[in-house]
Amino acid sequence: DKQDINLFAFPGQCNFSGVKYPLRIASYIKERLPNTRVLLDAASLIGTSPLDLSSNEIDYVAFSFHKMFGYPTGLGCLLVKIDSAIELLRHKVYFGGGTVEVSLSSYRHHVLRAPPYGLEDGTLSFLSISSLRYGFDILEKLGMKNISAHVSTLTRYLVRRLRGLFHPNGSPVVLLYGHTRKMQSEEEYDKYYGGTITFNLLQPNGQFIPYTDVDKLASPH
């Protein structure tokens, strides 16, 4: 009998608040739910943060290349562990062009190709894929640690300035979401937060300033 396989997916970084989630979540889940496979959504994380998969139990990682270096759009990637890829093939019940070694029309029988080919249904966007080398060259030249440190510095600076804005009556001008920890070093800040900063502007009485008003005031600039 086939055992039921569960899938647990979590983001590496929150799209709303910029909060980073620890990758050890994968080990925590698998210790308690052995038949669970873990998928990391790294789309928001991977563009400005190094990603080390050598010391965790993540089975799949999904991300978009345009969030790493802006081009090409519409092209993503699913990284799959070899063991997990073989398991996917065992459970796969459909197939598209280029994924089979043998397919018989006389009765329902087909043999899928070995991974990754057995998981790549249809024609790949090979022209877009060929341009990825230039994006990776740029990231390698700049260095992910340097990119991460730069983003962390800018984020800390902006958060600090926003926290320092007050109305004449002493009430805060900005309500920040996430970025609640007070940390001194860039390395420590980068561990918990990415470059996304979400906030509301407040009136002196603490009421929200409508985003439409903010947009009108900001658009001339």
Tab-separated table of C-alpha atoms in Angstrom:
chain	number	residue	atom	x	y	z
A	1	ASP	CA	0.000	0.000	0.000
A	2	LYS	CA	1.169	3.461	-0.825
A	3	GLN	CA	1.675	5.664	2.182
A	4	ASP	CA	0.053	9.063	2.025
A	5	ILE	CA	2.639	11.753	1.401
A	6	ASN	CA	1.964	15.224	2.777
A	7	LEU	CA	3.410	18.489	1.511
A	8	PHE	CA	4.309	21.367	3.831
A	9	ALA	CA	5.230	24.654	2.124
A	10	PHE	CA	6.570	27.791	3.775
A	11	PRO	CA	8.184	31.021	2.550
A	12	GLY	CA	11.775	31.860	3.280
A	13	GLN	CA	10.774	35.506	3.638
A	14	CYS	CA	7.382	37.103	4.164
A	15	ASN	CA	6.244	39.137	1.139
A	16	PHE	CA	4.328	41.501	3.418
A	17	SER	CA	6.630	42.255	6.334
A	18	GLY	CA	10.074	41.142	5.148
A	19	VAL	CA	10.450	38.792	8.144
A	20	LYS	CA	12.701	35.806	7.412
A	21	TYR	CA	11.666	32.369	8.606
A	22	PRO	CA	14.302	29.904	9.894
A	23	LEU	CA	15.039	27.010	7.556
A	24	ARG	CA	15.153	24.663	10.541
A	25	ILE	CA	11.352	24.622	10.271
A	26	ALA	CA	11.881	21.794	7.764
A	27	SER	CA	13.591	19.560	10.345
A	28	TYR	CA	10.964	20.440	12.956
A	29	ILE	CA	8.158	19.352	10.626
A	30	LYS	CA	9.834	16.133	9.508
A	31	GLU	CA	10.606	15.037	13.073
A	32	ARG	CA	6.900	15.205	13.893
A	33	LEU	CA	5.464	14.206	10.509
A	34	PRO	CA	7.866	11.697	8.870
A	35	ASN	CA	5.756	11.270	5.723
A	36	THR	CA	5.869	14.983	4.976
A	37	ARG	CA	7.888	16.596	2.216
A	38	VAL	CA	8.921	20.234	2.653
A	39	LEU	CA	8.876	22.928	-0.014
A	40	LEU	CA	10.622	26.260	0.501
A	41	ASP	CA	9.237	29.242	-1.403
A	42	ALA	CA	12.448	31.222	-1.821
A	43	ALA	CA	11.180	33.748	-4.395
A	44	SER	CA	11.289	36.708	-2.006
A	45	LEU	CA	14.407	35.538	-0.174
A	46	ILE	CA	16.869	34.417	-2.804
A	47	GLY	CA	17.348	37.733	-4.613
A	48	THR	CA	19.201	39.402	-1.726
A	49	SER	CA	20.187	36.600	0.649
A	50	PRO	CA	22.593	33.651	0.357
A	51	LEU	CA	20.782	30.323	0.548
A	52	ASP	CA	22.565	27.320	2.087
A	53	LEU	CA	20.698	24.027	1.658
A	54	SER	CA	23.488	21.763	2.867
A	55	SER	CA	22.353	21.446	6.482
A	56	ASN	CA	18.563	21.117	6.365
A	57	GLU	CA	15.879	18.709	5.215
A	58	ILE	CA	14.162	20.740	2.513
A	59	ASP	CA	12.986	18.614	-0.423
A	60	TYR	CA	11.960	21.303	-2.907
A	61	VAL	CA	12.905	24.948	-3.447
A	62	ALA	CA	10.885	27.192	-5.760
A	63	PHE	CA	11.960	30.654	-6.929
A	64	SER	CA	11.773	33.105	-9.847
A	65	PHE	CA	14.803	34.308	-11.757
A	66	HIS	CA	13.445	37.802	-12.402
A	67	LYS	CA	13.429	38.362	-8.640
A	68	MET	CA	17.135	37.543	-8.588
A	69	PHE	CA	18.378	39.730	-11.429
A	70	GLY	CA	15.333	41.234	-13.180
A	71	TYR	CA	15.395	39.084	-16.315
A	72	PRO	CA	14.022	36.892	-17.801
A	73	THR	CA	10.450	37.314	-16.597
A	74	GLY	CA	8.113	34.340	-16.474
A	75	LEU	CA	10.884	31.825	-15.823
A	76	GLY	CA	11.088	29.994	-12.532
A	77	CYS	CA	12.961	27.083	-11.058
A	78	LEU	CA	12.080	24.108	-8.892
A	79	LEU	CA	15.108	22.575	-7.184
A	80	VAL	CA	14.413	18.980	-6.187
A	81	LYS	CA	16.479	16.529	-4.145
A	82	ILE	CA	17.330	13.412	-6.131
A	83	ASP	CA	15.461	11.115	-3.715
A	84	SER	CA	12.445	13.392	-3.789
A	85	ALA	CA	12.554	13.590	-7.591
A	86	ILE	CA	12.446	9.792	-7.889
A	87	GLU	CA	9.539	9.757	-5.479
A	88	LEU	CA	7.707	12.332	-7.590
A	89	LEU	CA	8.108	10.165	-10.664
A	90	ARG	CA	6.662	7.165	-8.838
A	91	HIS	CA	3.529	9.144	-8.021
A	92	LYS	CA	3.206	10.979	-11.335
A	93	VAL	CA	0.114	9.868	-13.287
A	94	TYR	CA	0.323	12.127	-16.345
A	95	PHE	CA	3.007	13.003	-18.864
A	96	GLY	CA	3.732	15.520	-21.585
A	97	GLY	CA	6.105	15.762	-24.513
A	98	GLY	CA	9.715	14.858	-23.855
A	99	THR	CA	9.112	13.146	-20.509
A	100	VAL	CA	8.809	9.494	-21.577
A	101	GLU	CA	11.125	6.783	-22.799
A	102	VAL	CA	8.253	4.606	-24.060
A	103	SER	CA	4.557	5.262	-24.679
A	104	LEU	CA	2.160	2.717	-26.189
A	105	SER	CA	-1.134	3.717	-27.787
A	106	SER	CA	-2.569	0.176	-27.811
A	107	TYR	CA	-3.015	0.199	-24.039
A	108	ARG	CA	-2.194	2.501	-21.158
A	109	HIS	CA	1.506	2.055	-20.604
A	110	HIS	CA	4.384	4.498	-20.477
A	111	VAL	CA	7.848	4.695	-18.946
A	112	LEU	CA	8.981	8.081	-17.670
A	113	ARG	CA	12.506	9.312	-18.258
A	114	ALA	CA	14.880	9.685	-15.334
A	115	PRO	CA	14.790	13.018	-13.461
A	116	PRO	CA	14.849	15.839	-14.227
A	117	TYR	CA	13.602	15.013	-17.737
A	118	GLY	CA	10.627	13.004	-16.565
A	119	LEU	CA	9.349	16.083	-14.703
A	120	GLU	CA	9.781	18.594	-17.559
A	121	ASP	CA	6.519	18.410	-19.499
A	122	GLY	CA	6.522	20.225	-22.825
A	123	THR	CA	9.138	22.460	-24.423
A	124	LEU	CA	11.319	24.421	-22.054
A	125	SER	CA	11.874	28.145	-22.560
A	126	PHE	CA	15.387	27.466	-23.840
A	127	LEU	CA	16.006	30.989	-25.181
A	128	SER	CA	15.270	32.485	-21.770
A	129	ILE	CA	17.293	29.800	-20.035
A	130	SER	CA	20.333	30.614	-22.185
A	131	SER	CA	20.321	34.195	-20.873
A	132	LEU	CA	20.524	33.126	-17.218
A	133	ARG	CA	24.321	32.804	-17.354
A	134	TYR	CA	24.681	36.588	-17.572
A	135	GLY	CA	22.569	37.134	-14.488
A	136	PHE	CA	24.534	34.540	-12.549
A	137	ASP	CA	27.790	36.145	-13.715
A	138	ILE	CA	26.659	39.487	-12.278
A	139	LEU	CA	25.646	37.918	-8.952
A	140	GLU	CA	28.968	36.094	-8.745
A	141	LYS	CA	30.874	39.275	-9.516
A	142	LEU	CA	29.010	41.325	-6.911
A	143	GLY	CA	28.870	38.518	-4.333
A	144	MET	CA	25.680	37.528	-2.532
A	145	LYS	CA	27.183	38.435	0.846
A	146	ASN	CA	27.915	41.948	-0.423
A	147	ILE	CA	24.397	42.281	-1.848
A	148	SER	CA	22.902	41.043	1.419
A	149	ALA	CA	25.001	43.461	3.498
A	150	HIS	CA	24.065	46.390	1.240
A	151	VAL	CA	20.348	45.630	1.462
A	152	SER	CA	20.593	45.181	5.230
A	153	THR	CA	22.346	48.559	5.606
A	154	LEU	CA	19.705	50.384	3.562
A	155	THR	CA	16.886	48.612	5.397
A	156	ARG	CA	18.257	49.419	8.850
A	157	TYR	CA	18.797	53.054	7.860
A	158	LEU	CA	15.251	53.513	6.567
A	159	VAL	CA	13.666	51.716	9.538
A	160	ARG	CA	15.668	53.852	11.950
A	161	ARG	CA	14.593	57.059	10.199
A	162	LEU	CA	10.939	55.986	10.095
A	163	ARG	CA	10.993	55.141	13.800
A	164	GLY	CA	12.346	58.626	14.511
A	165	LEU	CA	9.368	60.464	12.963
A	166	PHE	CA	6.938	61.969	15.499
A	167	HIS	CA	4.093	64.459	15.427
A	168	PRO	CA	4.346	67.639	17.570
A	169	ASN	CA	2.198	65.910	20.219
A	170	GLY	CA	4.740	63.091	20.498
A	171	SER	CA	2.734	60.396	18.731
A	172	PRO	CA	4.530	58.321	16.051
A	173	VAL	CA	4.075	59.140	12.367
A	174	VAL	CA	4.743	55.587	11.200
A	175	LEU	CA	3.389	52.177	12.169
A	176	LEU	CA	5.834	49.498	11.036
A	177	TYR	CA	4.884	45.873	10.401
A	178	GLY	CA	7.671	43.482	11.247
A	179	HIS	CA	11.116	44.977	11.962
A	180	THR	CA	10.287	44.978	15.683
A	181	ARG	CA	13.619	43.633	16.901
A	182	LYS	CA	16.291	46.148	17.834
A	183	MET	CA	19.657	44.862	16.611
A	184	GLN	CA	22.994	46.531	16.241
A	185	SER	CA	24.883	44.672	13.505
A	186	GLU	CA	24.039	44.243	9.837
A	187	GLU	CA	24.662	40.492	10.129
A	188	GLU	CA	22.154	40.159	12.969
A	189	TYR	CA	19.566	42.276	11.167
A	190	ASP	CA	19.995	40.318	7.941
A	191	LYS	CA	19.298	37.081	9.832
A	192	TYR	CA	15.774	38.172	10.709
A	193	TYR	CA	14.714	40.713	8.051
A	194	GLY	CA	14.884	41.239	4.316
A	195	GLY	CA	14.581	44.436	2.313
A	196	THR	CA	10.768	44.662	2.400
A	197	ILE	CA	9.416	47.417	4.660
A	198	THR	CA	5.657	47.731	5.112
A	199	PHE	CA	4.124	50.553	7.108
A	200	ASN	CA	1.141	52.857	7.567
A	201	LEU	CA	1.304	56.598	8.131
A	202	LEU	CA	-0.623	57.876	11.136
A	203	GLN	CA	-2.410	61.090	11.989
A	204	PRO	CA	-1.587	62.880	15.285
A	205	ASN	CA	-4.617	61.178	16.877
A	206	GLY	CA	-3.343	57.731	15.881
A	207	GLN	CA	-5.803	57.211	13.026
A	208	PHE	CA	-4.515	55.852	9.727
A	209	ILE	CA	-3.843	58.268	6.871
A	210	PRO	CA	-5.654	56.758	3.838
A	211	TYR	CA	-3.280	55.348	1.257
A	212	THR	CA	-5.066	57.393	-1.408
A	213	ASP	CA	-4.004	60.586	0.401
A	214	VAL	CA	-0.415	59.338	0.641
A	215	ASP	CA	-0.452	58.517	-3.067
A	216	LYS	CA	-1.700	61.999	-3.988
A	217	LEU	CA	0.948	63.713	-1.875
A	218	ALA	CA	3.756	61.459	-3.150
A	219	SER	CA	2.876	61.379	-6.862
A	220	PRO	CA	4.216	64.915	-7.706
A	221	HIS	CA	7.629	63.847	-6.354
